[in-house]
Tab-separated table of C-alpha atoms and ligand atoms in Angstrom:
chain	number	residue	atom	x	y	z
G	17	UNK	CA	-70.704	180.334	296.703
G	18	UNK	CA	-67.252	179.737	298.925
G	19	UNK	CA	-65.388	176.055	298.758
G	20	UNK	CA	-64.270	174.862	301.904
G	21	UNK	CA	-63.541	171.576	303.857
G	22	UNK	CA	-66.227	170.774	306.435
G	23	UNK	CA	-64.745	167.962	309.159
G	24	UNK	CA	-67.464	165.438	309.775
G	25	UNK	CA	-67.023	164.888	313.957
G	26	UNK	CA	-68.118	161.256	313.990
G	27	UNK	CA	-67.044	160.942	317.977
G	28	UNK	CA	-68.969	159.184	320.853
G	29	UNK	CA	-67.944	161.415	323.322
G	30	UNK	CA	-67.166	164.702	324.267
G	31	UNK	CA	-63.458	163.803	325.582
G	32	UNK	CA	-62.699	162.208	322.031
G	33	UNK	CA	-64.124	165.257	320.020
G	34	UNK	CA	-62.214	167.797	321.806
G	35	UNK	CA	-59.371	165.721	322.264
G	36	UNK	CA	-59.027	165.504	318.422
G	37	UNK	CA	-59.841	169.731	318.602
G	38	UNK	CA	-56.846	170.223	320.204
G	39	UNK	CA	-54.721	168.975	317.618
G	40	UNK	CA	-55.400	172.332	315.600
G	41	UNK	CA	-53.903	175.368	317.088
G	42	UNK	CA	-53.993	177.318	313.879
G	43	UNK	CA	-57.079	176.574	311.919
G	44	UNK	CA	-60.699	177.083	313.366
G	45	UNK	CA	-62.179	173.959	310.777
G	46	UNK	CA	-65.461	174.091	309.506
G	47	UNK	CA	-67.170	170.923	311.498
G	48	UNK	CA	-70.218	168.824	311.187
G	49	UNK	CA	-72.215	167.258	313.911
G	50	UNK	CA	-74.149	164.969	313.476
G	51	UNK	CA	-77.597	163.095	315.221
G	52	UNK	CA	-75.429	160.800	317.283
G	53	UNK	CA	-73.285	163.788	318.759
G	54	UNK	CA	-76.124	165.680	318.983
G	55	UNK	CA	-78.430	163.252	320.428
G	56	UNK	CA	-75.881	162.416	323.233
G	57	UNK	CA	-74.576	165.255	324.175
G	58	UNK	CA	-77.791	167.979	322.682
G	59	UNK	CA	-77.242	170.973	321.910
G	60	UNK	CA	-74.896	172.034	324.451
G	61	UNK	CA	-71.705	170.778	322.369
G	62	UNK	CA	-72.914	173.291	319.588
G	63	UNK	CA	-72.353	176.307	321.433
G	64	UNK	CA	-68.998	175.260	323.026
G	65	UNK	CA	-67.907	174.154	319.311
G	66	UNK	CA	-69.098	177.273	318.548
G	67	UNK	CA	-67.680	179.459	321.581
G	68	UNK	CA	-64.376	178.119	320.230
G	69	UNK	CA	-64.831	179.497	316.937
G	70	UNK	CA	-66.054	176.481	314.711
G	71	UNK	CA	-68.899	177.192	311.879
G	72	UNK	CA	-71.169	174.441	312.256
G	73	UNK	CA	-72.623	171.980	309.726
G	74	UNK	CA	-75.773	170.294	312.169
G	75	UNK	CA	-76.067	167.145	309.983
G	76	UNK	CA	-79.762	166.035	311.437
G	77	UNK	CA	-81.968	165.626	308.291
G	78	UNK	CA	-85.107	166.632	309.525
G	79	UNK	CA	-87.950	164.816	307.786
G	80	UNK	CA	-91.682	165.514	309.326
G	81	UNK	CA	-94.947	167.744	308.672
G	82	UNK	CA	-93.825	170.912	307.818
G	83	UNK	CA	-95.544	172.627	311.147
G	84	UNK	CA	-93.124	170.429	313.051
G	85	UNK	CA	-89.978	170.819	310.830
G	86	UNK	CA	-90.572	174.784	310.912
G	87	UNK	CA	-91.054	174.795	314.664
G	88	UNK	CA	-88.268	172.713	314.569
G	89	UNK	CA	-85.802	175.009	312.524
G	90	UNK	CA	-86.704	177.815	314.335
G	91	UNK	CA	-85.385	176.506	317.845
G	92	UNK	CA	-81.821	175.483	315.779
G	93	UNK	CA	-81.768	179.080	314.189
G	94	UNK	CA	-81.049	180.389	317.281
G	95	UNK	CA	-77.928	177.769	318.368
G	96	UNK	CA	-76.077	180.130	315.686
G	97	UNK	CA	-75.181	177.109	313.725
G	98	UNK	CA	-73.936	178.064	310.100
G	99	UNK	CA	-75.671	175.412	307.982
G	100	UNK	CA	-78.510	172.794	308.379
G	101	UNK	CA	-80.133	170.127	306.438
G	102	UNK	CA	-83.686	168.671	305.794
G	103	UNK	CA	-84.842	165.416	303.501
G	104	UNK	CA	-86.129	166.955	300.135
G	105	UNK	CA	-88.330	163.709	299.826
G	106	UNK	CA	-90.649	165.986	302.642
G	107	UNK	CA	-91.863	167.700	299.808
G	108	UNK	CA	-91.348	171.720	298.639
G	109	UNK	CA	-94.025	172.611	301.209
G	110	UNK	CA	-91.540	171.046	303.771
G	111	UNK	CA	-88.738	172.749	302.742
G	112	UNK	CA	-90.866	176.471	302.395
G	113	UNK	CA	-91.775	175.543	306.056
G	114	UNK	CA	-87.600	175.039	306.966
G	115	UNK	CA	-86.923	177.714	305.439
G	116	UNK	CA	-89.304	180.172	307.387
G	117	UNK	CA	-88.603	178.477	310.558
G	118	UNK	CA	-84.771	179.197	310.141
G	119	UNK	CA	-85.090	182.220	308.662
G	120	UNK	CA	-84.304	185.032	312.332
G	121	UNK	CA	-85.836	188.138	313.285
G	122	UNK	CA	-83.289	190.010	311.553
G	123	UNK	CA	-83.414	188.064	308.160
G	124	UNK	CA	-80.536	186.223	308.586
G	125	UNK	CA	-80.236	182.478	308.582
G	126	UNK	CA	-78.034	179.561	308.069
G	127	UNK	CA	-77.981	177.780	304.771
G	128	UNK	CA	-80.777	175.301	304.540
G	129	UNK	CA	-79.301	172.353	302.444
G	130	UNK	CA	-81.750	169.253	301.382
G	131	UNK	CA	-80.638	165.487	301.504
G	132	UNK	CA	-81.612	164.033	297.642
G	133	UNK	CA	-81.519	160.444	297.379
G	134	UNK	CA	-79.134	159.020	300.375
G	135	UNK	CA	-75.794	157.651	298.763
G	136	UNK	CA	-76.667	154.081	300.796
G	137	UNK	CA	-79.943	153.787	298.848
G	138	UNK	CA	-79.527	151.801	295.416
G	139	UNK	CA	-81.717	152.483	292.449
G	140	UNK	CA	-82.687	148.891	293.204
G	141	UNK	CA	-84.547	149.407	296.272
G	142	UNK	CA	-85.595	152.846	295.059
G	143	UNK	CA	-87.597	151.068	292.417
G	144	UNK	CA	-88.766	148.245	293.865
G	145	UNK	CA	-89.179	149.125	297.990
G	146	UNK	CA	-90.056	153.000	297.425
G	147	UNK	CA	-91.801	152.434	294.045
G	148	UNK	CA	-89.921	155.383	292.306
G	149	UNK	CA	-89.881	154.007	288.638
G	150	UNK	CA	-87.155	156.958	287.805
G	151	UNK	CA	-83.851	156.609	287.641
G	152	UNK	CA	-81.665	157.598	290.836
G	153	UNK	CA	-79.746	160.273	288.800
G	154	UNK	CA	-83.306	161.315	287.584
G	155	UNK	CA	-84.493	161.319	291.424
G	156	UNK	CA	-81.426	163.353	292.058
G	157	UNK	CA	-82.096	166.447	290.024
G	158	UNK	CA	-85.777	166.257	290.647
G	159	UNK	CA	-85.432	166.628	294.498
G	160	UNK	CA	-82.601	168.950	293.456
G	161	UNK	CA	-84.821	171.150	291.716
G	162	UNK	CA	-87.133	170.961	294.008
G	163	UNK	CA	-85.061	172.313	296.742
G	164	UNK	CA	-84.167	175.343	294.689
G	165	UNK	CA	-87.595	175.841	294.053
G	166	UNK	CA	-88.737	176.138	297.609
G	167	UNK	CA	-85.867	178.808	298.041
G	168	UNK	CA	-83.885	176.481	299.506
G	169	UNK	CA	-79.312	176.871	299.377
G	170	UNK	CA	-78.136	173.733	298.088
G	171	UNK	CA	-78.118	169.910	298.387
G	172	UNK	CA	-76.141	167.384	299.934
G	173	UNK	CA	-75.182	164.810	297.124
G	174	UNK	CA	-71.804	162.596	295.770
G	175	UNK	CA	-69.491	164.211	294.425
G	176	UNK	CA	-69.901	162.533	291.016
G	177	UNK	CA	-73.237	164.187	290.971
G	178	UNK	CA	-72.264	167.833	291.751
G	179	UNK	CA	-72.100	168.708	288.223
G	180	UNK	CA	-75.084	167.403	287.356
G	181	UNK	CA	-76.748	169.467	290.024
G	182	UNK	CA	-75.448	173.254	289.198
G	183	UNK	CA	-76.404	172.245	285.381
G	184	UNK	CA	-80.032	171.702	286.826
G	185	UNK	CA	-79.673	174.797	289.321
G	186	UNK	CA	-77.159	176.915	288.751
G	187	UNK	CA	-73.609	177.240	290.006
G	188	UNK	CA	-74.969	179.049	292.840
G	189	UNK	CA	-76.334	176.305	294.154
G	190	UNK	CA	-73.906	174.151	296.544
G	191	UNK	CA	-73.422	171.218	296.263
G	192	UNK	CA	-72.164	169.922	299.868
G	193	UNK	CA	-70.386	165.986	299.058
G	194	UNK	CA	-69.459	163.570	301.451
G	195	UNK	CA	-67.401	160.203	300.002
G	196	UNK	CA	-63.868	162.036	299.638
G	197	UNK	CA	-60.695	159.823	300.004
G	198	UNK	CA	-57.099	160.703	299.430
G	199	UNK	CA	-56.088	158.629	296.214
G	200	UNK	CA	-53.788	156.645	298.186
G	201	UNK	CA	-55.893	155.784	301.322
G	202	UNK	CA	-58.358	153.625	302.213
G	203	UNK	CA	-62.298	153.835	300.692
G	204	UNK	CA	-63.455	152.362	304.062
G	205	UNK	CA	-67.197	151.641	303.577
G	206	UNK	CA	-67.744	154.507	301.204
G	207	UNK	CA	-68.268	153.020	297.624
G	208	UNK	CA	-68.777	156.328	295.488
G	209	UNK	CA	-65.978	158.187	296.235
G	210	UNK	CA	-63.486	160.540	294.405
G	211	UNK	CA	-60.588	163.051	295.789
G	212	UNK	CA	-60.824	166.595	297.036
G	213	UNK	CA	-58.944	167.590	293.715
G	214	UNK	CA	-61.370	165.659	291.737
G	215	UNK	CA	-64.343	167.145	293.390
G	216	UNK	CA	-63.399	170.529	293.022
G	217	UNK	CA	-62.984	169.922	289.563
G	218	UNK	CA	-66.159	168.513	289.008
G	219	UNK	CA	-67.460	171.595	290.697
G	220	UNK	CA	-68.759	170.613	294.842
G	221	UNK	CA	-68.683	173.820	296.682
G	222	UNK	CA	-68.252	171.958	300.441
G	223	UNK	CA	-66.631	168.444	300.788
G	224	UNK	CA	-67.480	166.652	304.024
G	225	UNK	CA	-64.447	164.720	305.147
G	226	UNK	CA	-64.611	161.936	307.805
G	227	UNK	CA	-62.006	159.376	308.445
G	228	UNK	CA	-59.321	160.499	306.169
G	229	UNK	CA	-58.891	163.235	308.601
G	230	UNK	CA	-60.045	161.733	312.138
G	231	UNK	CA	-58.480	158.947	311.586
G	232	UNK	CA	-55.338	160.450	310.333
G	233	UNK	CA	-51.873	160.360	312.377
G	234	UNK	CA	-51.562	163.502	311.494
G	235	UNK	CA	-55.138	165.154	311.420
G	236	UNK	CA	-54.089	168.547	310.689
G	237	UNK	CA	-51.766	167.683	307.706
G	238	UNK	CA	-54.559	166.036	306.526
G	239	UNK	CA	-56.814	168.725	306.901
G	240	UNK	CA	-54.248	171.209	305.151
G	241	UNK	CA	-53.994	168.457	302.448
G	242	UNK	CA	-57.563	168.716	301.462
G	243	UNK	CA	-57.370	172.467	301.795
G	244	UNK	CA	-54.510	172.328	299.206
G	245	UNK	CA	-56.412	170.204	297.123
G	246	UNK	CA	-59.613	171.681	297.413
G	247	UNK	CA	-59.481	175.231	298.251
G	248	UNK	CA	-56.311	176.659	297.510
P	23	C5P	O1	-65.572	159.147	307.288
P	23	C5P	P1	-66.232	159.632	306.026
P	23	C5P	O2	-65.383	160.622	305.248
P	23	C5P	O3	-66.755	158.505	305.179
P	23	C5P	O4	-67.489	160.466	306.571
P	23	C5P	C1	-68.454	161.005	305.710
P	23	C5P	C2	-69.501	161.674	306.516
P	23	C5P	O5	-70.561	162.082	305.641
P	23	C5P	C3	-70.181	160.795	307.570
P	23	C5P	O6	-70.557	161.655	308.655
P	23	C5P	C4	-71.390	160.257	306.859
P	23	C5P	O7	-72.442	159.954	307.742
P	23	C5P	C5	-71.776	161.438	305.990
P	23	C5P	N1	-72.567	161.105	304.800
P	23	C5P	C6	-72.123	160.235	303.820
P	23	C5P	N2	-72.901	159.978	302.718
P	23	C5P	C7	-74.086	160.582	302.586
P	23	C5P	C8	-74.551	161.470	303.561
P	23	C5P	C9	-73.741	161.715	304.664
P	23	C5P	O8	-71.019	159.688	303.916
P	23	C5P	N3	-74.816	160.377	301.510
């Protein structure tokens, strides 16, 4: 399983998202889009982002009957994007169905990653609004497992869980971990949150990285920054 640095694009228009784009003349990043890109602008900024040489990371959790989520997968399969995601909480069948639906007439596919428990949900309301009596860390590796069960190529998780995950599935299963801050910037509203050097310690295989990058003054130093932390 590779390690790499996946941009999350969290931009309300085109002009902003390319106009950040052009800061990087050297480096083709790995990006992820996500439902409110996707949803405004469809899947048209895919194959530009794409066309320009971007893997893509389509961050839309699909979460439905698994006829619908395979029908689903199969129209994204053929945008070309490089990895996808789905809710594991839709169940193994779900997930089979994803998988089938993504999978292309020539075998290939992207890599089908499953949401576990969202890093906004407390064990709190887990317990007492969902009525799952587990623990969240419990939750975790159970929809974890699950996932690699159905065939599935990793989960998308915090970073402080990432070792916890490859002990329940194997290192080649990715872990893919947004909440990644710089030690010396700001945790904005992400609460569980560690450092690119941390998390490849701990053993994620992708870090998604926001703000500390799009917000940056320099975006691309801070882009080589987590590559030097993470990668190199
Ligand atoms: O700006 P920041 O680095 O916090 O961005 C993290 C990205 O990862 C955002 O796109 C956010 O929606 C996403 N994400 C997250 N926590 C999760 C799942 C996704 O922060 N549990």
């Amino acid at each position: 399983m590779g390690k790499d640095v996946i941009i999350a694009c969290d931009f309300e228009s085109r002009e902003k998202l390319m106009g950040f784009l052009d800061n990087f003349r050297e480096e083709k990043p790995f990006l992820k889009i996500g439902m409110e890109l996707f949803y405004a602008m469809g899947p048209e900024v895919v194959r530009e982002l794409k066309a320009r040489g971007h893997k893509i990371f389509l961050d839309l959790k699909l979460h439905d009957i698994p006829t619908t989520v395979k029908k689903a997968m199969a129209v994204l399969s053929g945008l070309d994007i490089d990895m996808v995601n789905v809710h594991a909480a839709g169940t193994k069948a779900m997930m089979e169905a994803a998988l089938e639906g993504l999978t292309r007439a020539d075998g290939s596919r992207p890599l089908l990653i499953a949401v576990t428990q969202l890093t906004s949900t407390s064990e709190e309301r887990m317990q007492q609004e969902l009525l799952i009596q587990a623990s969240l860390p419990d939750t975790v590796k159970q929809y974890a497992k699950n996932a690699c069960d159905a065939g599935l190529d990793g989960v998308v998780c915090s970073p402080l869980e990432a070792g916890m995950v490859h002990e329940v599935c194997g290192e080649a299963f990715a872990t893919v971990t947004p909440g990644i801050r710089f030690a010396d910037s700001s945790k904005d509203d992400q609460v569980r949150i560690t450092t690119p050097a941390r998390a490849k310690e701990i053993g994620s295989n992708y870090i998604v990285v926001g703000r500390p990058i799009t917000q940056a003054e320099d975006p691309v130093a801070a882009y080589r920054r987590c590559m030097a932390e993470f990668v190199d």
